[in-house]
Amino acid sequence: MVLIETVVLAVAVTVLKITFKVLLSTLASHYVKEFLKKEKFDEEVVKNLTFSLLAIDGVLNDAEQKQISNVFVKQWLDEVKHVIYRAEDALDEINTLVKQHNSTRRETDKEAESLQYGKISKNLKLEFKVIADHLTLITSQINLLGLKQGIAIEAPQTLPTTSLEDKSMVYGRYVDRDKIIASLLSANIASERNIPLIAVVGVGGVGKTTLSQMIYNDSRVCNHFDRKLWVHVSEELNILKITKVFYESLTRKECNINDLNVLQVELALMLARKRVLLVLDDVWTENFVYWELLFKPLKVAPNGSRIIITSRNENVASAMGAYKTHRGTNSHKRIPEIARHFSYKREEFDSAEKFDTLSEAKYLRTFLPVTLSNSNQSFLLGTSVLKNTLPSLRYLRVLSFSHFKDVIDINLDDKYFSQMKHLRYLDFSYTRIEKLPVSVTSLHDLQTLLVSNSSLLLLPADISKLLNLRHLDVSATKLKGMPVGFSGLKCLKFLTTFVVSNGSDSTANISELGKIQELHGKLIISELQNIREASDAASANLKDKKYLKEAIFKWEINRLNGLPSEDSVLASLKPHENIEKVTIENFVGENLPAWLGDASLSSMVSLRLINCRLCLSLPSVGQLPSLQELYIKDCPRLIGRLPNHLPSLKTLYIHNCRELNFLDDITEHEFPVIQRLFIHKSCNTLASFPLGLFIKLEELQIVDCRGLRDIRIVEEPRDGIASLQRLLIKDCHSLEQFCERWLPRPTPNLISFSLSYCPKLRSIPDQLHMPLTPSWKICGCPLLQLPIANGMHQN
């Protein structure tokens, strides 16, 4: 049988009340009133709809409290939710229609739009009448249900469960029930030294308690067991209290025994030679010792006794020694028509039958497949689902195609999204889509568009129509440029990447980026070699983007020479003083910008320079008081000296910078907080490394440092090198001495030590002769003499 794993998320009454407020506010808005008047909606229908909303809103607090004990109130609330969703959809349709009509520019478009406008308006009139009539019916039931206006809401409590089953609320689950019952009644269990335990595990609301109630009350179970006990445990595990519940369940009398030993002895006498079923609902505690104590009286029960637990935490099942674990999901072949949210676990090949009834849920708002790992694995959704099922779900707000490899251009024609006017969230990440359907630009309410790690080559020409778009992720795509008019996305708050084009008529100039002022977070500006003039770079207006926290400037890799304007272009891209992280990658100019050493960038905590192969000098980064990370890689012509005074620096990484100078005339307090220091194939002039001055250093790597002759500890360092955890010295062919054979203090935190391929090294500190950690390695040092001790031989 093909099962569909769904989670139909119940909307809390609190959220429902917020929805009421929004609906009433929208109905009273100017643009809706104007639309209703212009399209000649029946005023009486609109008045009845508004009155019903106000009447129902007034009794929601009372209904919220009474739904727990009154199944009819619960059903009434479900009806309210259903019709409120429909009302919200209808008002959303009006909102979209008005926006679409106002954004139409050309006369030919307006004529076609007008015909469509009239057709939708007529349908909306009928929908308003249906919704108003439905709400009037719901309002008429308020008095019958005894619901009162103005009831104050009480603080919610965790309510205990009971063994009683509400059969009217059970849909499906019979296969799950029968599987677990078969396990309960089975005699084929290898060992029953302890009572076999079955765990039902799943997230809250998935139906663990309901399933356990079905099993507990099944006639086969009732006939098989001599005694049945049901206990709601919850978060607080009180052994005496639960044991008292055992006693009261068996005797039907109040328990006045407060001595646990006496109580357990009494229970053992009652359960001797009785086949027992114990259900522990909503278990949270993983401590095995508690359960061992609680189960002691049950150990006298004969073979065939069983325990069922329900829990949200799979670790509980393990801790209690469950021999079977049932992972609970709502498994129905049929998705109810009123379902609003649909999520399921992707499988490699999802057959079309899995989604047979999805089209029946015509008011569905969310289609959100999930993967229970961080894998980049791809899946197949199926042509039928892609082409037939999903396009029919016109009320979708959230739609994810992420990780589906059959999401390609041929399966999504240009009109694909023409009926999905309500979409707010659209995800194409990790798909093979190269070009988004034109109809994406008709999604006027779209707020999030994700296309990262896809095959995307270009964005729609009219993307500026997405006036409400706030988040656009086009990272790790094959995008060649942004479309002309991109600056029309005035609401954009998060843009992962702006690709500078080579100047074709269909792509935007970087000046369009300058008109989007509210960008937050991280921004990558790539293909910067396409900017020819510094004035164009300045038009990006980065200096005014005060919410931007990270800027990454990238040029095309593997260029041999830069343009004459390369230096001035980068100089014109100075960010706002609130910037915290800057990366410059593949820059082929000779001079890095002076603003990198500007004291006004006092918030900068990270600077990365990568593959700036022609750069000759480093700006005065010592003027950046908050700098915590300095990362310089593949800048072989960089000369000069790194600043000795970087008071906030915690990580320094230098790779393939042979000409760079470091640690000239250093004194003790210049790097007070540095924790990680990496010098790889760099700093050829560094002859002596003063290890003891880095009092907070946790990790040190020196690899292929050609001029290094000794690593030394200066006299009486304040804290020695007590913080050091990892030390790696490799391929330093001139290194002769390591700390002159002594360390003034032990290194208690050292967990990794590696010394390799230093052919001139003759001595190391005595403390390092012996393995201090399993990750201890000395090799390729032929002149180094190590003592033979404790069965160790010199390698």
Short mmCIF file of C-alpha atoms in Angstrom, two decimals, residues 373-772:
data_model
loop_
_atom_site.label_atom_id
_atom_site.label_comp_id
_atom_site.label_asym_id
_atom_site.label_seq_id
_atom_site.Cartn_x
_atom_site.Cartn_y
_atom_site.Cartn_z
CA SER A 373 19.59 14.95 6.45
CA ASN A 374 21.86 17.59 4.97
CA SER A 375 22.51 15.45 1.90
CA ASN A 376 22.72 17.01 -1.57
CA GLN A 377 21.05 13.93 -3.01
CA SER A 378 18.60 14.52 -5.86
CA PHE A 379 15.12 13.05 -6.18
CA LEU A 380 12.39 12.59 -8.78
CA LEU A 381 9.02 14.24 -8.27
CA GLY A 382 7.37 12.79 -11.38
CA THR A 383 6.10 14.40 -14.57
CA SER A 384 2.43 13.90 -13.68
CA VAL A 385 2.81 15.71 -10.35
CA LEU A 386 4.85 18.49 -11.92
CA LYS A 387 2.63 19.10 -14.93
CA ASN A 388 -0.85 18.24 -13.62
CA THR A 389 -1.16 18.17 -9.85
CA LEU A 390 0.84 21.15 -8.64
CA PRO A 391 -0.39 23.73 -11.21
CA SER A 392 -3.98 23.00 -10.11
CA LEU A 393 -3.28 24.06 -6.50
CA ARG A 394 -4.15 27.73 -6.99
CA TYR A 395 -4.12 28.72 -3.31
CA LEU A 396 -0.54 27.65 -2.59
CA ARG A 397 1.51 30.09 -0.52
CA VAL A 398 4.62 27.91 -0.14
CA LEU A 399 6.00 25.71 -2.93
CA SER A 400 9.34 23.90 -2.86
CA PHE A 401 10.93 22.05 -5.80
CA SER A 402 14.25 21.83 -3.96
CA HIS A 403 16.47 18.79 -4.79
CA PHE A 404 14.15 17.48 -7.56
CA LYS A 405 16.25 16.72 -10.64
CA ASP A 406 13.25 16.52 -12.97
CA VAL A 407 12.47 20.19 -12.34
CA ILE A 408 13.80 21.36 -15.71
CA ASP A 409 12.66 23.92 -18.25
CA ILE A 410 10.76 21.43 -20.41
CA ASN A 411 8.49 20.42 -17.52
CA LEU A 412 7.55 24.00 -16.56
CA ASP A 413 6.10 26.05 -19.41
CA ASP A 414 5.86 29.84 -19.33
CA LYS A 415 2.28 29.79 -18.00
CA TYR A 416 3.09 27.34 -15.20
CA PHE A 417 2.45 29.78 -12.34
CA SER A 418 -0.40 31.71 -13.93
CA GLN A 419 -2.97 30.28 -11.47
CA MET A 420 -0.77 30.44 -8.34
CA LYS A 421 -1.34 34.11 -7.59
CA HIS A 422 -1.02 33.66 -3.83
CA LEU A 423 2.53 32.29 -3.73
CA ARG A 424 4.82 33.93 -1.14
CA TYR A 425 7.68 31.41 -1.08
CA LEU A 426 9.16 29.59 -4.10
CA ASP A 427 12.22 27.33 -3.92
CA PHE A 428 14.13 26.05 -6.98
CA SER A 429 17.40 25.35 -5.13
CA TYR A 430 19.41 22.27 -6.18
CA THR A 431 17.36 21.77 -9.37
CA ARG A 432 18.35 21.75 -13.06
CA ILE A 433 16.23 24.73 -14.02
CA GLU A 434 18.04 27.06 -16.46
CA LYS A 435 15.35 29.64 -17.08
CA LEU A 436 12.44 30.51 -14.80
CA PRO A 437 8.97 30.47 -16.39
CA VAL A 438 7.79 33.94 -17.45
CA SER A 439 4.70 33.56 -15.25
CA VAL A 440 6.91 33.84 -12.15
CA THR A 441 6.77 37.62 -12.69
CA SER A 442 2.97 37.56 -12.24
CA LEU A 443 3.40 36.45 -8.60
CA HIS A 444 2.89 39.92 -7.15
CA ASP A 445 2.84 38.68 -3.54
CA LEU A 446 6.03 36.61 -3.83
CA GLN A 447 8.41 37.46 -0.98
CA THR A 448 11.08 34.73 -1.17
CA LEU A 449 12.65 33.27 -4.33
CA LEU A 450 15.42 30.70 -3.86
CA VAL A 451 17.39 29.42 -6.86
CA SER A 452 20.75 28.60 -5.25
CA ASN A 453 22.92 25.71 -6.48
CA SER A 454 20.78 25.34 -9.59
CA SER A 455 21.59 25.50 -13.32
CA LEU A 456 20.05 28.98 -13.64
CA LEU A 457 21.43 31.01 -16.56
CA LEU A 458 19.19 34.07 -16.47
CA LEU A 459 16.43 35.70 -14.47
CA PRO A 460 13.11 36.78 -16.06
CA ALA A 461 13.29 40.08 -17.94
CA ASP A 462 10.31 41.49 -15.99
CA ILE A 463 11.50 40.45 -12.54
CA SER A 464 10.97 44.06 -11.41
CA LYS A 465 7.24 43.25 -11.32
CA LEU A 466 7.86 41.31 -8.12
CA LEU A 467 7.29 44.42 -6.04
CA ASN A 468 7.04 42.52 -2.75
CA LEU A 469 10.15 40.37 -3.22
CA ARG A 470 12.31 40.55 -0.09
CA HIS A 471 14.71 37.61 -0.37
CA LEU A 472 16.46 36.53 -3.60
CA ASP A 473 19.06 33.75 -3.43
CA VAL A 474 20.94 33.13 -6.69
CA SER A 475 24.20 31.92 -5.13
CA ALA A 476 26.18 29.13 -6.81
CA THR A 477 24.31 29.43 -10.13
CA LYS A 478 25.49 30.02 -13.72
CA LEU A 479 23.91 33.46 -13.88
CA LYS A 480 25.61 35.82 -16.38
CA GLY A 481 24.01 39.05 -15.24
CA MET A 482 20.97 40.71 -13.72
CA PRO A 483 18.06 41.82 -15.97
CA VAL A 484 17.52 45.46 -16.89
CA GLY A 485 15.15 47.07 -14.42
CA PHE A 486 16.47 44.99 -11.51
CA SER A 487 16.50 48.15 -9.40
CA GLY A 488 12.69 48.01 -9.43
CA LEU A 489 12.86 45.47 -6.60
CA LYS A 490 12.51 48.22 -4.02
CA CYS A 491 11.49 45.90 -1.17
CA LEU A 492 14.51 43.63 -1.54
CA LYS A 493 16.18 43.06 1.84
CA PHE A 494 18.42 40.05 1.17
CA LEU A 495 20.31 39.53 -2.09
CA THR A 496 23.00 36.86 -2.11
CA THR A 497 24.73 37.79 -5.38
CA PHE A 498 24.80 40.64 -7.89
CA VAL A 499 26.45 39.50 -11.14
CA VAL A 500 28.00 42.38 -13.10
CA SER A 501 27.34 41.83 -16.82
CA ASN A 502 29.61 42.51 -19.77
CA GLY A 503 27.46 45.36 -20.98
CA SER A 504 24.83 43.65 -23.15
CA ASP A 505 21.52 45.48 -23.71
CA SER A 506 19.48 42.90 -21.80
CA THR A 507 21.49 43.02 -18.56
CA ALA A 508 21.66 45.60 -15.82
CA ASN A 509 24.51 47.98 -15.09
CA ILE A 510 25.89 47.92 -11.54
CA SER A 511 24.27 51.33 -11.04
CA GLU A 512 20.97 49.48 -10.59
CA LEU A 513 22.38 47.97 -7.42
CA GLY A 514 22.83 51.52 -6.12
CA LYS A 515 19.08 52.10 -6.14
CA ILE A 516 18.34 49.17 -3.77
CA GLN A 517 19.07 50.78 -0.42
CA GLU A 518 17.66 48.37 2.17
CA LEU A 519 19.95 45.37 1.64
CA HIS A 520 20.85 43.42 4.79
CA GLY A 521 23.27 40.65 5.65
CA LYS A 522 25.78 39.37 3.08
CA LEU A 523 26.23 40.46 -0.55
CA ILE A 524 28.54 38.97 -3.20
CA ILE A 525 29.36 41.24 -6.17
CA SER A 526 30.88 38.99 -8.83
CA GLU A 527 32.40 39.42 -12.31
CA LEU A 528 33.80 42.82 -11.34
CA GLN A 529 36.18 42.75 -14.33
CA ASN A 530 33.16 43.94 -16.34
CA ILE A 531 33.26 47.36 -14.67
CA ARG A 532 35.40 49.66 -16.80
CA GLU A 533 35.08 52.99 -15.02
CA ALA A 534 35.44 53.97 -11.38
CA SER A 535 32.33 56.14 -11.71
CA ASP A 536 30.28 53.04 -12.54
CA ALA A 537 31.59 51.30 -9.43
CA ALA A 538 30.76 54.34 -7.30
CA SER A 539 27.18 54.21 -8.63
CA ALA A 540 26.69 50.92 -6.71
CA ASN A 541 26.44 53.26 -3.72
CA LEU A 542 27.78 50.74 -1.20
CA LYS A 543 28.79 53.54 1.14
CA ASP A 544 25.10 54.24 1.87
CA LYS A 545 24.00 50.63 2.46
CA LYS A 546 24.08 50.86 6.24
CA TYR A 547 22.41 47.50 6.90
CA LEU A 548 24.93 45.47 4.90
CA LYS A 549 27.16 43.39 7.21
CA GLU A 550 29.35 41.44 4.76
CA ALA A 551 30.65 42.31 1.28
CA ILE A 552 32.50 39.89 -1.03
CA PHE A 553 34.16 41.38 -4.12
CA LYS A 554 34.99 38.80 -6.81
CA TRP A 555 36.68 39.07 -10.19
CA GLU A 556 36.92 36.31 -12.81
CA ILE A 557 39.61 33.80 -11.88
CA ASN A 558 42.72 33.06 -13.99
CA ARG A 559 43.06 36.49 -15.61
CA LEU A 560 46.69 37.31 -16.39
CA ASN A 561 46.40 41.10 -16.28
CA GLY A 562 43.95 43.59 -14.89
CA LEU A 563 42.49 46.67 -16.56
CA PRO A 564 44.13 50.06 -15.99
CA SER A 565 41.05 51.07 -14.01
CA GLU A 566 41.11 47.99 -11.74
CA ASP A 567 42.60 49.82 -8.73
CA SER A 568 40.24 52.77 -9.00
CA VAL A 569 37.21 50.49 -9.42
CA LEU A 570 37.91 48.72 -6.13
CA ALA A 571 38.70 52.03 -4.44
CA SER A 572 35.20 53.23 -5.44
CA LEU A 573 33.49 50.26 -3.82
CA LYS A 574 34.05 51.39 -0.25
CA PRO A 575 31.24 50.01 1.95
CA HIS A 576 29.36 51.75 4.77
CA GLU A 577 31.16 52.08 8.09
CA ASN A 578 28.82 49.45 9.61
CA ILE A 579 30.39 46.70 7.49
CA GLU A 580 31.76 43.78 9.54
CA LYS A 581 33.32 41.42 6.98
CA VAL A 582 35.12 42.10 3.69
CA THR A 583 36.53 39.58 1.18
CA ILE A 584 38.49 40.53 -1.95
CA GLU A 585 39.02 37.64 -4.37
CA ASN A 586 40.88 37.36 -7.71
CA PHE A 587 41.73 41.07 -7.80
CA VAL A 588 44.45 41.72 -10.43
CA GLY A 589 45.25 45.33 -9.58
CA GLU A 590 48.52 46.37 -7.96
CA ASN A 591 47.16 48.44 -5.10
CA LEU A 592 44.59 47.41 -2.58
CA PRO A 593 42.24 50.27 -1.61
CA ALA A 594 43.25 52.67 1.13
CA TRP A 595 39.83 52.31 2.74
CA LEU A 596 40.87 48.86 4.02
CA GLY A 597 42.97 50.73 6.56
CA ASP A 598 40.42 53.45 7.26
CA ALA A 599 39.80 53.85 10.98
CA SER A 600 36.16 54.72 10.23
CA LEU A 601 35.57 50.99 9.51
CA SER A 602 35.69 50.38 13.25
CA SER A 603 33.12 47.57 13.09
CA MET A 604 35.15 45.36 10.74
CA VAL A 605 35.96 42.00 12.36
CA SER A 606 37.10 39.98 9.32
CA LEU A 607 39.28 40.76 6.28
CA ARG A 608 40.09 38.15 3.61
CA LEU A 609 42.41 38.70 0.66
CA ILE A 610 42.42 35.74 -1.75
CA ASN A 611 44.39 35.34 -4.99
CA CYS A 612 45.36 38.99 -5.36
CA ARG A 613 48.41 37.95 -7.37
CA LEU A 614 49.71 41.37 -8.48
CA CYS A 615 49.14 43.32 -5.28
CA LEU A 616 52.34 44.91 -3.96
CA SER A 617 51.44 46.38 -0.59
CA LEU A 618 49.08 45.91 2.30
CA PRO A 619 47.03 48.86 3.59
CA SER A 620 47.28 49.94 7.22
CA VAL A 621 45.01 47.26 8.64
CA GLY A 622 46.47 48.04 12.05
CA GLN A 623 43.98 50.94 12.07
CA LEU A 624 41.06 48.49 12.37
CA PRO A 625 40.55 48.19 16.14
CA SER A 626 37.92 45.41 16.01
CA LEU A 627 39.66 43.13 13.47
CA GLN A 628 39.47 39.53 14.73
CA GLU A 629 40.33 37.55 11.56
CA LEU A 630 42.97 38.35 8.94
CA TYR A 631 43.18 35.82 6.09
CA ILE A 632 45.72 36.37 3.29
CA LYS A 633 46.08 33.63 0.65
CA ASP A 634 47.92 33.45 -2.70
CA CYS A 635 49.24 37.01 -2.77
CA PRO A 636 52.84 36.15 -3.83
CA ARG A 637 53.98 39.72 -4.65
CA LEU A 638 52.71 41.27 -1.46
CA ILE A 639 55.64 42.98 0.29
CA GLY A 640 56.06 44.99 3.45
CA ARG A 641 55.33 44.12 7.02
CA LEU A 642 52.20 42.95 8.75
CA PRO A 643 51.33 45.33 11.57
CA ASN A 644 52.67 44.23 14.93
CA HIS A 645 49.78 45.72 16.85
CA LEU A 646 46.40 44.09 16.26
CA PRO A 647 44.76 44.15 19.70
CA SER A 648 41.57 42.23 18.78
CA LEU A 649 43.05 39.70 16.34
CA LYS A 650 42.14 36.08 17.14
CA THR A 651 42.93 34.31 13.85
CA LEU A 652 45.78 35.02 11.43
CA TYR A 653 46.13 32.88 8.29
CA ILE A 654 48.93 33.55 5.76
CA HIS A 655 49.36 31.23 2.74
CA ASN A 656 51.70 31.58 -0.24
CA CYS A 657 52.91 35.08 0.60
CA ARG A 658 56.69 34.56 0.51
CA GLU A 659 57.64 38.25 0.46
CA LEU A 660 55.49 39.33 3.37
CA ASN A 661 57.29 40.22 6.61
CA PHE A 662 55.94 39.24 10.01
CA LEU A 663 57.05 39.59 13.65
CA ASP A 664 59.77 42.20 13.21
CA ASP A 665 60.74 43.63 16.61
CA ILE A 666 57.66 42.22 18.30
CA THR A 667 57.12 42.85 21.99
CA GLU A 668 54.96 41.00 24.47
CA HIS A 669 51.66 42.86 24.28
CA GLU A 670 51.20 43.22 20.51
CA PHE A 671 48.91 40.17 19.98
CA PRO A 672 47.20 39.80 23.36
CA VAL A 673 44.25 37.62 22.27
CA ILE A 674 45.42 35.71 19.18
CA GLN A 675 44.26 32.07 19.34
CA ARG A 676 44.96 30.58 15.90
CA LEU A 677 48.06 31.31 13.83
CA PHE A 678 48.80 29.67 10.45
CA ILE A 679 51.90 30.48 8.37
CA HIS A 680 51.98 28.33 5.21
CA LYS A 681 54.61 28.85 2.47
CA SER A 682 55.02 32.44 3.60
CA CYS A 683 57.22 35.00 5.37
CA ASN A 684 60.63 33.86 4.10
CA THR A 685 62.36 36.50 6.22
CA LEU A 686 60.99 35.05 9.46
CA ALA A 687 64.11 33.55 11.10
CA SER A 688 63.03 33.21 14.73
CA PHE A 689 59.52 32.56 16.02
CA PRO A 690 58.87 33.85 19.59
CA LEU A 691 56.34 31.24 20.71
CA GLY A 692 56.10 32.40 24.30
CA LEU A 693 54.75 35.84 23.44
CA PHE A 694 51.41 34.47 22.20
CA ILE A 695 49.93 33.84 25.62
CA LYS A 696 46.41 32.92 24.38
CA LEU A 697 47.56 30.82 21.43
CA GLU A 698 45.56 27.57 21.01
CA GLU A 699 46.69 26.41 17.57
CA LEU A 700 49.94 27.02 15.66
CA GLN A 701 50.85 25.77 12.19
CA ILE A 702 54.13 26.67 10.45
CA VAL A 703 54.57 24.95 7.07
CA ASP A 704 57.39 25.46 4.55
CA CYS A 705 58.77 28.61 6.13
CA ARG A 706 62.13 28.75 4.35
CA GLY A 707 64.01 31.19 6.59
CA LEU A 708 62.89 29.83 9.97
CA ARG A 709 65.88 28.70 12.09
CA ASP A 710 64.53 28.50 15.60
CA ILE A 711 61.35 28.52 17.62
CA ARG A 712 62.07 30.15 20.94
CA ILE A 713 60.56 30.94 24.28
CA VAL A 714 61.58 34.37 25.56
CA GLU A 715 62.66 34.57 29.19
CA GLU A 716 59.93 34.00 31.79
CA PRO A 717 56.80 34.46 29.70
CA ARG A 718 53.82 35.54 31.74
CA ASP A 719 51.73 32.45 31.10
CA GLY A 720 54.09 30.28 29.08
CA ILE A 721 52.15 28.40 26.41
CA ALA A 722 49.57 26.85 28.71
CA SER A 723 46.70 27.51 26.23
CA LEU A 724 48.35 25.65 23.34
CA GLN A 725 46.22 22.71 22.09
CA ARG A 726 47.49 21.94 18.58
CA LEU A 727 51.01 22.36 17.22
CA LEU A 728 52.16 21.49 13.67
CA ILE A 729 55.63 22.24 12.24
CA LYS A 730 56.30 20.85 8.73
CA ASP A 731 58.74 21.23 5.82
CA CYS A 732 60.85 23.89 7.55
CA HIS A 733 64.19 22.90 6.02
CA SER A 734 66.29 25.53 7.85
CA LEU A 735 64.86 24.88 11.34
CA GLU A 736 67.63 23.86 13.76
CA GLN A 737 66.33 24.52 17.25
CA PHE A 738 63.00 24.19 18.98
CA CYS A 739 62.83 26.11 22.26
CA GLU A 740 66.49 25.34 23.08
CA ARG A 741 65.49 21.94 24.55
CA TRP A 742 63.37 23.37 27.37
CA LEU A 743 59.93 24.73 28.10
CA PRO A 744 59.56 26.84 31.25
CA ARG A 745 56.08 25.46 31.96
CA PRO A 746 54.21 22.28 31.03
CA THR A 747 51.63 22.24 28.21
CA PRO A 748 48.62 20.62 29.93
CA ASN A 749 46.14 21.35 27.13
CA LEU A 750 48.16 19.99 24.20
CA ILE A 751 46.04 17.42 22.33
CA SER A 752 47.83 17.29 18.95
CA PHE A 753 51.58 17.51 18.20
CA SER A 754 53.14 17.00 14.75
CA LEU A 755 56.77 17.68 13.77
CA SER A 756 57.79 16.46 10.32
CA TYR A 757 60.36 16.89 7.54
CA CYS A 758 62.69 19.36 9.22
CA PRO A 759 66.02 17.78 8.19
CA LYS A 760 68.31 20.17 10.18
CA LEU A 761 66.42 20.02 13.46
CA ARG A 762 68.63 18.71 16.28
CA SER A 763 66.68 19.32 19.48
CA ILE A 764 63.22 19.71 20.94
CA PRO A 765 62.10 20.33 24.53
CA ASP A 766 62.35 17.34 26.86
CA GLN A 767 58.61 17.51 27.55
CA LEU A 768 57.90 16.70 23.89
CA HIS A 769 60.09 13.56 23.77
CA MET A 770 57.23 11.40 24.97
CA PRO A 771 53.76 11.08 23.42
CA LEU A 772 51.52 13.57 25.24
#
